[in-house]
C-alpha cells in the first residue's frame, strides 16, 4: 500500500509459493555446493599425495573406493589442465 507508510508496494511482494520455491532452490544449490566441495577436497588430497605415499594409504585415509581413486587419477591424466573443481564436477556427473 503505497502512501500509507509501507516502504514496499505489496502488489509486487513474492507469494508464499514463490518464497518456498526460492528456498528449495537455494537449499538444493547448497547441497550441490557441499557435494562439489567434498569431491574437490578429495581430488586435492589425491593429487597432492599421489606418488608421495602408497596408493592404499591415500585410499584408506581419504575413505574412498579404489574405483573413485582410479577415476580421479584417470581424469587428471587425461585433463592435466583441469583444476580440482573441474575434476570434481566431472566426478559428480559420472558417479552421482
Coordinates of N, CA and C in Angstrom, one line a residue:
X1 N 0.8 -1.2 0.0 CA 0.0 0.0 0.0 C 0.9 1.2 0.0
X2 N 1.0 1.8 -1.1 CA 1.9 2.9 -1.3 C 1.2 4.1 -0.6
X3 N 2.0 5.0 -0.1 CA 1.5 6.2 0.5 C 1.0 6.0 1.9
X4 N 0.8 4.8 2.4 CA 0.3 4.6 3.8 C 1.4 4.2 4.7
X5 N 2.7 4.6 4.4 CA 3.8 4.4 5.3 C 4.5 3.1 5.1
X6 N 4.0 2.3 4.2 CA 4.6 1.0 3.9 C 5.7 1.2 2.8
X7 N 6.9 0.7 3.2 CA 8.0 1.0 2.3 C 8.0 0.2 1.0
X8 N 7.2 -0.9 0.9 CA 7.1 -1.7 -0.3 C 5.7 -1.7 -0.9
X9 N 5.7 -1.8 -2.2 CA 4.4 -1.9 -2.9 C 4.0 -3.4 -2.8
X10 N 3.1 -3.7 -1.9 CA 2.8 -5.1 -1.7 C 2.2 -5.9 -2.9
X11 N 1.8 -5.1 -3.9 CA 1.3 -5.8 -5.1 C 2.4 -6.6 -5.7
X12 N 3.7 -6.3 -5.5 CA 4.8 -7.0 -6.1 C 5.6 -7.8 -5.1
X13 N 5.1 -8.0 -3.9 CA 5.7 -8.9 -2.9 C 5.6 -10.3 -3.3
X14 N 6.6 -11.1 -3.1 CA 6.6 -12.5 -3.5 C 5.5 -13.3 -2.8
X15 N 4.8 -14.2 -3.4 CA 3.8 -15.0 -2.8 C 4.5 -16.1 -1.9
X16 N 3.7 -16.8 -1.2 CA 4.2 -17.9 -0.3 C 4.8 -19.0 -1.2
X17 N 4.2 -19.3 -2.3 CA 4.7 -20.3 -3.2 C 6.0 -19.9 -3.8
X18 N 6.1 -18.7 -4.2 CA 7.4 -18.1 -4.8 C 8.5 -18.2 -3.7
X19 N 8.2 -17.8 -2.5 CA 9.2 -17.9 -1.4 C 9.6 -19.3 -1.1
X20 N 8.7 -20.3 -1.1 CA 9.0 -21.7 -0.9 C 9.9 -22.2 -2.0
X21 N 9.5 -21.8 -3.3 CA 10.3 -22.3 -4.4 C 11.7 -21.7 -4.4
X22 N 11.8 -20.5 -4.0 CA 13.2 -19.9 -3.9 C 14.0 -20.6 -2.8
X23 N 13.3 -20.8 -1.7 CA 14.0 -21.5 -0.6 C 14.5 -22.9 -1.0
X24 N 13.6 -23.7 -1.7 CA 14.0 -25.0 -2.1 C 15.1 -25.0 -3.1
X25 N 15.1 -24.0 -4.0 CA 16.2 -23.8 -5.0 C 17.5 -23.5 -4.3
X26 N 17.5 -22.6 -3.3 CA 18.7 -22.3 -2.6 C 19.2 -23.5 -1.8
X27 N 18.3 -24.3 -1.2 CA 18.6 -25.5 -0.4 C 19.3 -26.5 -1.4
X28 N 18.7 -26.7 -2.5 CA 19.3 -27.7 -3.5 C 20.7 -27.2 -3.9
X29 N 20.8 -25.9 -4.2 CA 22.1 -25.4 -4.6 C 23.2 -25.6 -3.5
X30 N 22.7 -25.4 -2.3 CA 23.6 -25.5 -1.1 C 24.1 -27.0 -1.0
X31 N 23.2 -27.9 -1.2 CA 23.6 -29.4 -1.2 C 24.6 -29.7 -2.3
X32 N 24.3 -29.1 -3.5 CA 25.2 -29.4 -4.6 C 26.6 -28.8 -4.4
X33 N 26.6 -27.6 -3.8 CA 27.9 -27.0 -3.5 C 28.7 -27.8 -2.4
X34 N 28.0 -28.3 -1.4 CA 28.7 -29.1 -0.4 C 29.2 -30.4 -1.1
X35 N 28.5 -31.0 -2.0 CA 28.9 -32.2 -2.6 C 30.2 -31.9 -3.5
X36 N 30.1 -30.8 -4.2 CA 31.2 -30.4 -5.0 C 32.4 -30.1 -4.2
X37 N 32.3 -29.5 -3.0 CA 33.4 -29.2 -2.1 C 34.0 -30.5 -1.6
X38 N 33.2 -31.5 -1.3 CA 33.7 -32.7 -0.8 C 34.5 -33.4 -1.8
X39 N 34.0 -33.5 -3.1 CA 34.8 -34.1 -4.1 C 36.0 -33.3 -4.5
X40 N 35.9 -32.0 -4.4 CA 37.1 -31.1 -4.7 C 38.2 -31.4 -3.7
X41 N 37.8 -31.5 -2.4 CA 38.8 -31.8 -1.4 C 39.5 -33.1 -1.6
X42 N 38.7 -34.1 -2.0 CA 39.2 -35.5 -2.2 C 40.2 -35.4 -3.4
X43 N 39.8 -34.7 -4.5 CA 40.7 -34.6 -5.6 C 42.0 -33.9 -5.2
X44 N 41.9 -32.9 -4.4 CA 43.1 -32.2 -4.0 C 44.0 -33.1 -3.2
X45 N 43.5 -33.9 -2.3 CA 44.3 -34.8 -1.5 C 44.9 -35.8 -2.4
X46 N 44.2 -36.4 -3.3 CA 44.8 -37.4 -4.2 C 45.9 -36.8 -5.0
X47 N 45.6 -35.7 -5.6 CA 46.6 -35.0 -6.4 C 47.8 -34.7 -5.7
X48 N 47.7 -34.2 -4.4 CA 48.8 -33.8 -3.6 C 49.6 -34.9 -3.1
X49 N 49.0 -36.1 -2.8 CA 49.7 -37.2 -2.2 C 50.1 -38.3 -3.1
X50 N 49.5 -38.3 -4.3 CA 49.9 -39.4 -5.3 C 51.3 -39.3 -5.6
X51 N 52.0 -40.5 -5.5 CA 53.4 -40.6 -5.7 C 54.3 -40.3 -4.5
X52 N 53.7 -39.7 -3.5 CA 54.4 -39.4 -2.3 C 54.3 -40.5 -1.2
X53 N 53.1 -41.1 -1.2 CA 52.8 -42.2 -0.2 C 52.1 -43.3 -1.0
X54 N 52.1 -44.5 -0.5 CA 51.4 -45.6 -1.2 C 49.9 -45.3 -1.4
X55 N 49.5 -45.8 -2.6 CA 48.1 -45.6 -3.0 C 47.1 -46.1 -2.0
X56 N 47.4 -47.2 -1.4 CA 46.5 -47.8 -0.4 C 46.3 -46.9 0.8
X57 N 47.3 -46.2 1.2 CA 47.2 -45.3 2.3 C 46.4 -44.1 2.0
X58 N 46.5 -43.6 0.8 CA 45.7 -42.5 0.3 C 44.2 -42.9 0.3
X59 N 43.9 -44.1 -0.2 CA 42.6 -44.6 -0.3 C 42.0 -44.8 1.1
X60 N 42.7 -45.4 2.0 CA 42.2 -45.6 3.3 C 42.0 -44.4 4.1
X61 N 43.0 -43.5 4.1 CA 42.9 -42.2 4.9 C 41.8 -41.3 4.3
X62 N 41.6 -41.3 3.0 CA 40.6 -40.5 2.3 C 39.2 -41.1 2.4
X63 N 39.2 -42.4 2.8 CA 37.9 -43.1 2.8 C 37.2 -43.1 1.5
X64 N 37.9 -43.4 0.4 CA 37.3 -43.5 -0.9 C 37.5 -44.9 -1.4
X65 N 36.8 -45.3 -2.4 CA 36.9 -46.6 -3.1 C 38.1 -46.6 -4.0
X66 N 38.5 -47.8 -4.4 CA 39.6 -47.9 -5.4 C 39.1 -47.4 -6.7
X67 N 37.8 -47.6 -7.0 CA 37.3 -47.1 -8.3 C 37.3 -45.6 -8.4
X68 N 36.9 -44.9 -7.3 CA 37.0 -43.5 -7.3 C 38.4 -43.0 -7.4
X69 N 39.3 -43.6 -6.7 CA 40.7 -43.2 -6.7 C 41.2 -43.3 -8.2
X70 N 40.9 -44.5 -8.8 CA 41.3 -44.7 -10.2 C 40.7 -43.7 -11.2
X71 N 39.5 -43.3 -10.9 CA 38.8 -42.4 -11.8 C 39.4 -41.0 -11.6
X72 N 39.8 -40.6 -10.4 CA 40.4 -39.3 -10.2 C 41.7 -39.3 -11.0
X73 N 42.6 -40.3 -10.8 CA 43.9 -40.3 -11.5 C 43.7 -40.3 -13.0
X74 N 42.7 -41.1 -13.5 CA 42.5 -41.2 -14.9 C 42.0 -39.8 -15.5
X75 N 41.2 -39.1 -14.8 CA 40.7 -37.8 -15.2 C 41.8 -36.8 -15.2
X76 N 42.7 -36.8 -14.1 CA 43.8 -35.9 -14.1 C 44.8 -36.2 -15.2
X77 N 45.0 -37.5 -15.5 CA 45.9 -37.8 -16.6 C 45.4 -37.3 -18.0
X78 N 44.1 -37.5 -18.2 CA 43.5 -37.1 -19.5 C 43.2 -35.6 -19.6
X79 N 43.2 -34.9 -18.5 CA 42.9 -33.5 -18.5 C 43.8 -32.7 -17.5
X80 N 45.1 -32.7 -17.9 CA 46.1 -32.1 -17.0 C 45.8 -30.6 -16.7
X81 N 45.1 -30.0 -17.6 CA 44.8 -28.5 -17.5 C 43.6 -28.3 -16.5
X82 N 42.9 -29.3 -16.1 CA 41.7 -29.1 -15.3 C 42.2 -28.9 -13.8
X83 N 41.6 -28.0 -13.1 CA 41.9 -27.8 -11.7 C 41.0 -28.8 -10.9
X84 N 41.1 -28.8 -9.6 CA 40.4 -29.7 -8.7 C 38.9 -29.6 -8.9
X85 N 38.4 -28.4 -9.0 CA 37.0 -28.2 -9.2 C 36.4 -28.8 -10.5
X86 N 37.2 -28.6 -11.5 CA 36.8 -29.2 -12.8 C 36.7 -30.8 -12.7
X87 N 37.7 -31.4 -12.1 CA 37.7 -32.8 -11.9 C 36.6 -33.2 -11.0
X88 N 36.3 -32.5 -9.9 CA 35.2 -32.8 -9.0 C 33.9 -32.7 -9.7
X89 N 33.7 -31.7 -10.6 CA 32.5 -31.5 -11.3 C 32.3 -32.7 -12.2
X90 N 33.3 -33.2 -12.9 CA 33.2 -34.3 -13.8 C 32.9 -35.6 -13.0
X91 N 33.5 -35.8 -11.8 CA 33.2 -36.9 -11.0 C 31.7 -37.0 -10.6
X92 N 31.2 -35.8 -10.2 CA 29.8 -35.7 -9.8 C 28.9 -36.2 -11.0
X93 N 29.2 -35.7 -12.2 CA 28.4 -36.1 -13.4 C 28.5 -37.6 -13.6
X94 N 29.7 -38.2 -13.4 CA 29.9 -39.6 -13.7 C 29.4 -40.5 -12.6
X95 N 29.5 -40.1 -11.3 CA 29.3 -41.0 -10.2 C 28.1 -40.8 -9.4
X96 N 27.3 -39.7 -9.7 CA 26.1 -39.4 -8.9 C 24.9 -39.8 -9.6

